[in-house]
XYZ file of C-alpha atoms in Angstrom:
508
model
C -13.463 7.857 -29.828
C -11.738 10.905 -28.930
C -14.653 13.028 -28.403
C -15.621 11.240 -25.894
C -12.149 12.307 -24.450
C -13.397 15.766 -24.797
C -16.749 15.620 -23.391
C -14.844 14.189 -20.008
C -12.692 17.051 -20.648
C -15.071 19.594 -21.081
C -17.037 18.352 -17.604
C -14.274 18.655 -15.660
C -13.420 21.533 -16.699
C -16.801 23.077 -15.882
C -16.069 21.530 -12.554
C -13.562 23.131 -11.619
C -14.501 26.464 -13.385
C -17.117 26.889 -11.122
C -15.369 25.613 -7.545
C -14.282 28.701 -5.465
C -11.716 28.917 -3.258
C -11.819 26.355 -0.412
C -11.738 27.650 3.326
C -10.113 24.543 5.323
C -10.332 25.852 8.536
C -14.034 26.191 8.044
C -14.379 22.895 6.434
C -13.209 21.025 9.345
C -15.077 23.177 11.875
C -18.462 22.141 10.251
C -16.889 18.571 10.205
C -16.501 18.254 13.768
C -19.845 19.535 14.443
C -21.387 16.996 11.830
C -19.201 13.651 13.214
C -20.545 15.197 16.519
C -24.394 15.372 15.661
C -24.336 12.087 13.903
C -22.821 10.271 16.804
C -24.542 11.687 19.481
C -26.627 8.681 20.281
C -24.247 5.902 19.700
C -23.037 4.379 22.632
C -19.576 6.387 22.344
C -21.476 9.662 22.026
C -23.494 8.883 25.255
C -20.272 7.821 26.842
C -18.321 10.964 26.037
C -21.609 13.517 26.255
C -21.473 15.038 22.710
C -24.719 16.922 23.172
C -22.619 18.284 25.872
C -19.647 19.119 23.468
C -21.948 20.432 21.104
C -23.573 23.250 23.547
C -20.273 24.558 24.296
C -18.903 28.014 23.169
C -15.701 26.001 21.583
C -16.620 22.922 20.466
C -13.581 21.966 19.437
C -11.801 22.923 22.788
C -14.495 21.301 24.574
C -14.376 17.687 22.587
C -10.532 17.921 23.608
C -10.580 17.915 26.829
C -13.255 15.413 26.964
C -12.340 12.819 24.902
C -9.120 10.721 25.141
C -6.826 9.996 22.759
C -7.038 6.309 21.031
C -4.636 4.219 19.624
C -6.227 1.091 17.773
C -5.635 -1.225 20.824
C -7.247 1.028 23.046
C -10.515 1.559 21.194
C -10.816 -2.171 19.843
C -10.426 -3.339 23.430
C -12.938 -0.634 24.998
C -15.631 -0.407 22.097
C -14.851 -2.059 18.509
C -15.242 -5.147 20.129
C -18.835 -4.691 20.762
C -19.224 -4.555 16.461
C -17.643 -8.638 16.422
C -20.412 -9.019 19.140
C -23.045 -7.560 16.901
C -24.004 -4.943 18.344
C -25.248 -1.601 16.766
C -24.770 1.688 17.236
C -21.386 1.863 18.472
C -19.039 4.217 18.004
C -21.051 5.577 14.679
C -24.837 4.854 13.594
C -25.821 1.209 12.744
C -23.329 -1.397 11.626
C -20.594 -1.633 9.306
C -20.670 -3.475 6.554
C -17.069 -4.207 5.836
C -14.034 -4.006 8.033
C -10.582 -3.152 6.527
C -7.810 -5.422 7.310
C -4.549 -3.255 8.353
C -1.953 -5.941 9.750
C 0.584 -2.224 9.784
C 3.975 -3.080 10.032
C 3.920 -5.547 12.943
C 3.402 -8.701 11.097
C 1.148 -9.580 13.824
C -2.975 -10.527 13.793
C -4.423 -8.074 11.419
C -6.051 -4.757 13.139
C -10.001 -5.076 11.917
C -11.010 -1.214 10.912
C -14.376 -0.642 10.504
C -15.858 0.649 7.325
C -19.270 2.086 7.148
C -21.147 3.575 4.069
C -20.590 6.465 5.053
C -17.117 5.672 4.616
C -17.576 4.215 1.530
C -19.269 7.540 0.320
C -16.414 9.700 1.194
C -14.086 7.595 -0.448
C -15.853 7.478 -3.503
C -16.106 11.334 -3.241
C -12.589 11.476 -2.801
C -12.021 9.742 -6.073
C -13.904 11.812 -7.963
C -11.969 14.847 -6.365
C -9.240 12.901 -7.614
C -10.575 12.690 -11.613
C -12.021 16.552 -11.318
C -7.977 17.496 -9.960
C -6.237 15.944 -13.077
C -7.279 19.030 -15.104
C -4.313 20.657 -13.319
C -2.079 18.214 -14.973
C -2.588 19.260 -18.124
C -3.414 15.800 -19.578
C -4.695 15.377 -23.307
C -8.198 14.837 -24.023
C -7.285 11.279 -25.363
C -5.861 10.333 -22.158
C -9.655 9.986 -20.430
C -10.333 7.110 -23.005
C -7.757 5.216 -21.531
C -8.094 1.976 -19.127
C -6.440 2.371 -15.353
C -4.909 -0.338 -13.964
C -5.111 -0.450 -10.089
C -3.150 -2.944 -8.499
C -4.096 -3.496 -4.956
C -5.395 -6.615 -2.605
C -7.678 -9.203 -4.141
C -11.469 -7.945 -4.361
C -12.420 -11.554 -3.117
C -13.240 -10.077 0.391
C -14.067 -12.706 3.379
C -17.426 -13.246 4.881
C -17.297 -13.309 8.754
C -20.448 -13.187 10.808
C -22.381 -10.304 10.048
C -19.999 -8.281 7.473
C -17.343 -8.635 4.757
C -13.787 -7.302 5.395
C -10.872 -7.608 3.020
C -7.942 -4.485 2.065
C -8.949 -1.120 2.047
C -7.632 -1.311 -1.052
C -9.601 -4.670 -1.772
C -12.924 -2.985 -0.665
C -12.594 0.333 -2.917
C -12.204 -1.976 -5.971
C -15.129 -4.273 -4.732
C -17.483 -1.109 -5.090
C -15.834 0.538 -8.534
C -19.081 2.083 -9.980
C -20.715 -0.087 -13.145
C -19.778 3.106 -15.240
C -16.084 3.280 -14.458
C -16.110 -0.892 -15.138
C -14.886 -0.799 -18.779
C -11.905 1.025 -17.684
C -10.967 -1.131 -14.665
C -8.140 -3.460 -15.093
C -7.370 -6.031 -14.703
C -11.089 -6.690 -14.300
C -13.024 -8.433 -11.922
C -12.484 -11.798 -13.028
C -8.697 -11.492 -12.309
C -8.468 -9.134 -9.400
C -10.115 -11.466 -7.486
C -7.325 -13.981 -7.624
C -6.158 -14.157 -3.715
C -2.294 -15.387 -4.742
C -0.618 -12.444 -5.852
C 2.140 -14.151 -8.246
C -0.426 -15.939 -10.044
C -2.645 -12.482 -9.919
C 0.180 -10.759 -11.720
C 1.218 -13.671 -14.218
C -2.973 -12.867 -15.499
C -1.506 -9.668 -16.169
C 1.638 -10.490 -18.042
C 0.138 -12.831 -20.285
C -3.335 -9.904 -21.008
C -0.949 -6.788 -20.886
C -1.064 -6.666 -24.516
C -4.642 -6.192 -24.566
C -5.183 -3.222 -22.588
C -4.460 0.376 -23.404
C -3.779 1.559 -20.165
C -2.832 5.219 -19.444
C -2.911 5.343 -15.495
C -1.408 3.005 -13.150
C -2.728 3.364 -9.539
C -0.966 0.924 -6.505
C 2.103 0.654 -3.598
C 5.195 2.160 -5.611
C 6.951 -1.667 -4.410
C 3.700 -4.223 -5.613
C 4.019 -1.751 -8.910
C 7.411 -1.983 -9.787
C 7.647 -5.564 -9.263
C 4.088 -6.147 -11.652
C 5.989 -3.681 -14.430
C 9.306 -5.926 -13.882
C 6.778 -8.770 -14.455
C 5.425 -7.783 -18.025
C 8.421 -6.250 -19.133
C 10.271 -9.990 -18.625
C 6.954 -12.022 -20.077
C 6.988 -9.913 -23.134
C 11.131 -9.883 -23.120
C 10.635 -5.282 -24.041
C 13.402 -2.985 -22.896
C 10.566 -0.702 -20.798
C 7.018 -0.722 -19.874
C 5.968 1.772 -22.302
C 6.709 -0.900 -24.999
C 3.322 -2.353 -24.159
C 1.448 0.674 -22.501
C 2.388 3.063 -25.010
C -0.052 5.694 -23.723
C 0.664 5.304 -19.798
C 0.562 9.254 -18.231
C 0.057 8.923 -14.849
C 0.839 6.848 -12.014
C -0.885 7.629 -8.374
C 0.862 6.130 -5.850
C -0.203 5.799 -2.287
C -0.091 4.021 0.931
C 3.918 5.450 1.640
C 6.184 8.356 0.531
C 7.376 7.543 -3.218
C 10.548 9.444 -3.330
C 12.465 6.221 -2.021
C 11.200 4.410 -5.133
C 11.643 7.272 -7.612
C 14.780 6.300 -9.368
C 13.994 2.809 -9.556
C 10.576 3.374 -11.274
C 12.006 5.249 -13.702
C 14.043 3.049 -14.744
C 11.099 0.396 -15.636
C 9.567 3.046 -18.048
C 10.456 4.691 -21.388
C 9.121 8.320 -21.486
C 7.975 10.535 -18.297
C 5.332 9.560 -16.453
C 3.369 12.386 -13.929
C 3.834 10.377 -10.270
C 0.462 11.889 -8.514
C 0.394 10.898 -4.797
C -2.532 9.941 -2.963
C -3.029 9.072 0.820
C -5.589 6.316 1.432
C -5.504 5.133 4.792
C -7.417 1.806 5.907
C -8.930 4.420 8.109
C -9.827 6.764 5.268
C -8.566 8.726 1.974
C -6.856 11.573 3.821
C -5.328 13.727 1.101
C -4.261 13.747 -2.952
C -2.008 15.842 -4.510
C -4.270 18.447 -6.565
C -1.901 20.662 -8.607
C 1.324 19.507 -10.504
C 3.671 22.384 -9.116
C 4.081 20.196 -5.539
C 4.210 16.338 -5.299
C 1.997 17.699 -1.591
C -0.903 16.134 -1.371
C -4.007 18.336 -0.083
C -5.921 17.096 3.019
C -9.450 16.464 2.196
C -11.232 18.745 4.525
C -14.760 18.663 4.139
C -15.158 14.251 3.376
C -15.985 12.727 6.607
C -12.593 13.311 8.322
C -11.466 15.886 10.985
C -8.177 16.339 12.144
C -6.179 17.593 14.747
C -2.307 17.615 15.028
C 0.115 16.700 17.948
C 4.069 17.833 17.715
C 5.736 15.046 17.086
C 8.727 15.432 19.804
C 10.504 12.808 21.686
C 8.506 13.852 25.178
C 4.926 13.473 23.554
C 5.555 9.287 22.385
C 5.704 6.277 24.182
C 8.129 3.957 23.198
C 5.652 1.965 21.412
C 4.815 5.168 19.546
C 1.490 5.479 20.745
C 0.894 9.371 22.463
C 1.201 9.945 25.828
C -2.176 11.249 26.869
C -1.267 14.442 27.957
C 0.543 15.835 24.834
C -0.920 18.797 23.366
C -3.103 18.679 20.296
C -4.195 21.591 17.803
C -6.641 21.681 15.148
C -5.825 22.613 11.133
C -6.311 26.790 12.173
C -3.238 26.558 14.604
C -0.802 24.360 12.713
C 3.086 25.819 11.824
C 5.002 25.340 8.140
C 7.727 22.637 8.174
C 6.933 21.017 11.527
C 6.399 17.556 12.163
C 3.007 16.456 13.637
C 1.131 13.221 14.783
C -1.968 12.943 12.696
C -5.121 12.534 14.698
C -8.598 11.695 12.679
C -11.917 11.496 13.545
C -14.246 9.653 10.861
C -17.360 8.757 9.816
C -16.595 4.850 10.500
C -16.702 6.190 13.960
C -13.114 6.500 14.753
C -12.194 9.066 17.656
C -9.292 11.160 18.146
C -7.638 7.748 16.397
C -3.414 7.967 15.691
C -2.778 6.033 12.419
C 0.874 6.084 13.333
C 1.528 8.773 10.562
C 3.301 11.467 10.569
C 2.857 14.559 8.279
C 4.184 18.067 7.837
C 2.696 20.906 6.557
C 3.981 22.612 3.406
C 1.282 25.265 2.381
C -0.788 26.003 5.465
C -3.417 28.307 3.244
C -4.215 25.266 0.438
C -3.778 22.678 3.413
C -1.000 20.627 1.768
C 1.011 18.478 3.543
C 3.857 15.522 3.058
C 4.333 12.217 4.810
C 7.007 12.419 6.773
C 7.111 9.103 8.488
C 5.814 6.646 10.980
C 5.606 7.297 14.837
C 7.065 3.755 14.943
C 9.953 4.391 13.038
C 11.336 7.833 14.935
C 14.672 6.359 16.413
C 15.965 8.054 19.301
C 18.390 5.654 21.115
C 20.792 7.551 22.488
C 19.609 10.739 21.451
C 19.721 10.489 17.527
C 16.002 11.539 16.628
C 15.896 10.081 13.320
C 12.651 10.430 11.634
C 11.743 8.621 8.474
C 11.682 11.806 6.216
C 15.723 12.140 6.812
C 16.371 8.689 6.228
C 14.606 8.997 3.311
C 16.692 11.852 2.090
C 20.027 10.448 3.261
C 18.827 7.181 0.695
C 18.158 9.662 -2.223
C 22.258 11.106 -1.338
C 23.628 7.626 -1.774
C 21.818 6.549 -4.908
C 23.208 10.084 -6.943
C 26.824 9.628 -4.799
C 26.972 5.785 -6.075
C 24.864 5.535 -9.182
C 22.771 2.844 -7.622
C 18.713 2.154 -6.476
C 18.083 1.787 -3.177
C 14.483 1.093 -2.549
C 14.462 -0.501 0.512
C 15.592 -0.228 4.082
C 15.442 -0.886 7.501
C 17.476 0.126 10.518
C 18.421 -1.022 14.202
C 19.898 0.775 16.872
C 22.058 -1.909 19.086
C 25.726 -2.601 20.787
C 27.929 -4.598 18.958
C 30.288 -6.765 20.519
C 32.573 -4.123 21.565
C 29.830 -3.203 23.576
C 29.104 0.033 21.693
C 26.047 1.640 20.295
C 25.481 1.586 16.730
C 22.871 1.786 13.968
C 23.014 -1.368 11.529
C 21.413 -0.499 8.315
C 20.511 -3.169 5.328
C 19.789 -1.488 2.169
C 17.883 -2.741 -0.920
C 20.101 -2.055 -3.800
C 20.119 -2.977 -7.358
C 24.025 -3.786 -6.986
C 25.628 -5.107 -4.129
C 29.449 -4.840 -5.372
C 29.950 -1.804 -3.409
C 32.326 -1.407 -0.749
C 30.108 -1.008 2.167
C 32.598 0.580 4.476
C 32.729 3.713 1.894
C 28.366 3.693 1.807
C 28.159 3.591 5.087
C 30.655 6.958 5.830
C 28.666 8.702 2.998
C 25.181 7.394 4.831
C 26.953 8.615 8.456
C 28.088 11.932 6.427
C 24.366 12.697 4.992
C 22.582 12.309 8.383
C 24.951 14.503 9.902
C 24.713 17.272 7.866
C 21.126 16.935 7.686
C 20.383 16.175 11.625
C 21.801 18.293 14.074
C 20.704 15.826 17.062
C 22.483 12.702 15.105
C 25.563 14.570 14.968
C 25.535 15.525 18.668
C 24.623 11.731 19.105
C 27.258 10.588 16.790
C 30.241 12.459 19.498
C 28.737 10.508 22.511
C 27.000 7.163 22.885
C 26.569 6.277 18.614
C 30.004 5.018 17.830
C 28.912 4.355 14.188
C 27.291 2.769 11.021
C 27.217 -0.121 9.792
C 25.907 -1.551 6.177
C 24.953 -4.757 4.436
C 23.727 -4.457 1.123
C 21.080 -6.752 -0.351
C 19.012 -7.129 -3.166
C 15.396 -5.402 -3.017
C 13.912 -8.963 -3.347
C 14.249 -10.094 0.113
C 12.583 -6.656 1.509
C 9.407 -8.183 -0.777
C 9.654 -11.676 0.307
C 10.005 -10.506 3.978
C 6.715 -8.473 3.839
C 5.145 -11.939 1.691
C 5.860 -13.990 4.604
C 4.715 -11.246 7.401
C 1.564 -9.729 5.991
C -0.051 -10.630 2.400
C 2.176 -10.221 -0.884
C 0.498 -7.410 -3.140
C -1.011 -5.695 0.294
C -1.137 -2.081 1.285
C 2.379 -2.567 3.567
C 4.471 -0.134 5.378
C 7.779 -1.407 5.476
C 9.345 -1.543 8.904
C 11.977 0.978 8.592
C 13.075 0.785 12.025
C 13.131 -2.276 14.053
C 13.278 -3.299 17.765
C 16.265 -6.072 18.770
C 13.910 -8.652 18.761
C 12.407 -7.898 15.372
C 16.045 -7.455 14.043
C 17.382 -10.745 15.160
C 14.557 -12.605 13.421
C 14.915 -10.549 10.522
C 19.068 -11.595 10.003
C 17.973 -14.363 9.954
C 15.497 -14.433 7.418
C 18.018 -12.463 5.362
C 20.210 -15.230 5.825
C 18.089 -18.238 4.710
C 17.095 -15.646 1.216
């Protein structure tokens, strides 16, 4: 029924015919001082004197010096343990209701992040931000009859004690509205299948049935569902069954890696719109089709502050040292790496998610991921960040003709005794003479890293390659966290993480 197409149409855009101009910097001021009056009388607020804060001249200056920074170790082991005890009034009003499972790219016991309704709210909020943005894009009136399919964790969440706690990813789809329920797919029934091949196989075998014109999911859990019904249905692309597919959101990590390769599962152009839901939050979506930036979301429940991300401000573990200097969104520079600090309504404080973002439009507060603090390598001086690996990737693919979707690095000696950075890359052909990838890849982070080269004259005597399919990246992250989850690759890894990985790539 394509006017009802149009009416959608037509409301959003009234929406957005009547929104003015946003004014960030004033968004997050009155979003400090609302976190701030809401938490007063939790325990944390007590602890930390917020009335205090909140009688200042500068709030903002005031609630820096006061509180401390807090990595998720540091404020589960001083107050989100007192939540598993069941106790109230914490670090936000009341109790949470669900915790979000975030198992980051450690592979170790999953990090439990509360989620409160308030979060839940925002979120929601966030997604309708989301729905009123894609007027921008231009999208036919048709297009908002269409199903979405969002591919994420399984919506059968886990009861424990007093509250529920599953995916962030898991939760949003647990609490779709009844009104948006005729255009969810898969569906209940199937999304809450907890075995992720046997989730997607559903999905094969019904793909026929839908009409869906928006995918939403992790560009890796995405391309291998596509590759999925593509092979059931034995069709050259995935627009042979979703003829009407116009948008994908991705989310969760940068896209550009994955780029080439998703394009190759589809048969027409398909408008990639990037989103940035955190298990701690939906931070940002890209609003306007000129820039694949995403926009922070300002005035939802979040405030955040920024810390340069330089070698001298981050432990090795990539946590902040607590004197490094932090600025809110009024003071931040153009195309300069920071730390991203948030402060939430599920009663997170002055919390690194171990993101880092730059800034690309200061005025419409846009901003790209630009990598992990985790994954900043800086043995012997290289300062590799995520963001130039990334681009040094995108170099081999066009110099080689081939997809590389995956990779991870490690900064060790050899048995000569000499420093060097062993790289294994996820490519969809491995009949390339390594030797000649890995000068190009040496070449690329040269020109692009002035600190690499210097490195590259001294103590980094080189770079070495192994190519492998992008298969055993995906079975790697299956055995280490949950297949189908919101996972951040480990682009960098330690020695000891290395050695067990080899080995895994070894048995696969």
């Amino acid at each position: 029924m394509a006017i009802i197409g149009n009416l959608i149409k037509g409301v959003i855009n009234l929406r957005n015919s009547i929104s003015s101009e946003t004014d960030h910097v004033k968004n997050q001021k009155e979003t400090l001082i609302y976190l701030l009056e809401k938490a007063k009388h939790t325990e944390f607020g007590k602890h930390y004197e917020f009335s205090k804060v909140l009688d200042s001249e500068n709030p903002y200056k005031e609630f820096k010096s006061t509180i401390p920074y807090f990595s998720y170790e540091k404020i589960q082991n001083e107050w989100w343990y007192k939540l598993h005890e069941g106790k109230d009034d914490v670090t936000w009003p009341g109790h949470p209701n669900y915790f979000a499972l975030s198992s980051g790219t450690t592979g170790k016991t999953s990090k439990r992040i509360p989620v409160t309704d308030d979060m839940i709210e925002a979120i929601k909020n966030a997604g309708i931000k989301q729905v009123l943005a894609m007027e921008n894009f231009k999208l036919p009136a048709d297009f908002f009859e269409k199903e979405i399919m969002m591919l994420g964790s399984s919506t059968n969440l886990e009861k424990n004690n007093n509250h529920v706690e599953g995916e962030i990813s898991g939760i949003s789809a647990s609490r779709i509205p009844f009104w948006f329920r005729g255009f969810y797919k898969p569906g209940e029934e199937i999304s809450k299948i907890d075995d992720w091949d046997e989730r997607v196989q559903k999905i094969a075998e019904n793909a026929k049935n839908w009409d869906i014109g928006a995918l939403s999911g992790i560009p890796s859990w995405m391309e291998l569902m596509m590759e999925k019904v593509i092979d059931y249905h034995k069709v050259d692309n995935i627009h042979d069954i979703w003829p009407n597919l116009k948008v994908y959101t991705s989310g969760g990590v940068a896209f550009g890696p994955y780029e080439k390769s998703f394009k190759r599962l589809t048969g027409n152009p398909v408008e990639v719109i990037d989103t940035y839901l955190a298990s701690e939050g939906f931070i940002a979506l890209q609003t306007r089709p000129e820039t694949d930036s995403m926009q922070l979301l300002t005035d939802n429940g979040i405030f955040f502050e920024f810390v340069p991300f330089q070698p001298e401000y981050i432990n090795q573990d990539g946590s902040l040292k607590p004197d490094s200097p932090s600025i809110s969104i009024e003071d931040v520079e153009l195309d300069k790496d920071y730390v991203l600090l948030v402060s939430t309504v599920s009663g997170a404080w002055r919390y690194s998610i171990g993101d880092t973002i730059q800034f690309t439009d200061i005025e419409k507060a846009e901003i790209k991921i630009t990598g992990r603090t985790k994954f900043f390598l800086n043995t012997v001086g290289s300062q590799l960040s995520v963001n130039k690996m990334d681009a040094a990737m995108k170099e081999l693919e066009e110099q080689f003709d081939v997809d590389i979707s995956e990779y991870t690095i490690c900064a060790k000696r050899a048995e000569d005794g000499e420093f060097y950075h062993f790289w294994y890359l996820g490519a969809s052909t491995t009949d390339l003479d390594t030797s000649k990838v890995a000068d190009a890849l040496d070449e690329a982070l040269q020109a692009a890293n002035k600190n690499y080269k210097v490195a590259r004259t001294k103590a980094l005597k080189g770079v070495k390659v192994n190519l492998i399919k992008p298969e055993v990246f995906y079975e790697w992250n299956a055995r280490n966290k949950k297949k189908g989850g919101q996972v951040k690759m480990e682009r960098v890894m330690n020695e000891e993480k290395f050695e067990d990985w080899e080995k895994f790539v070894q048995e696969h």
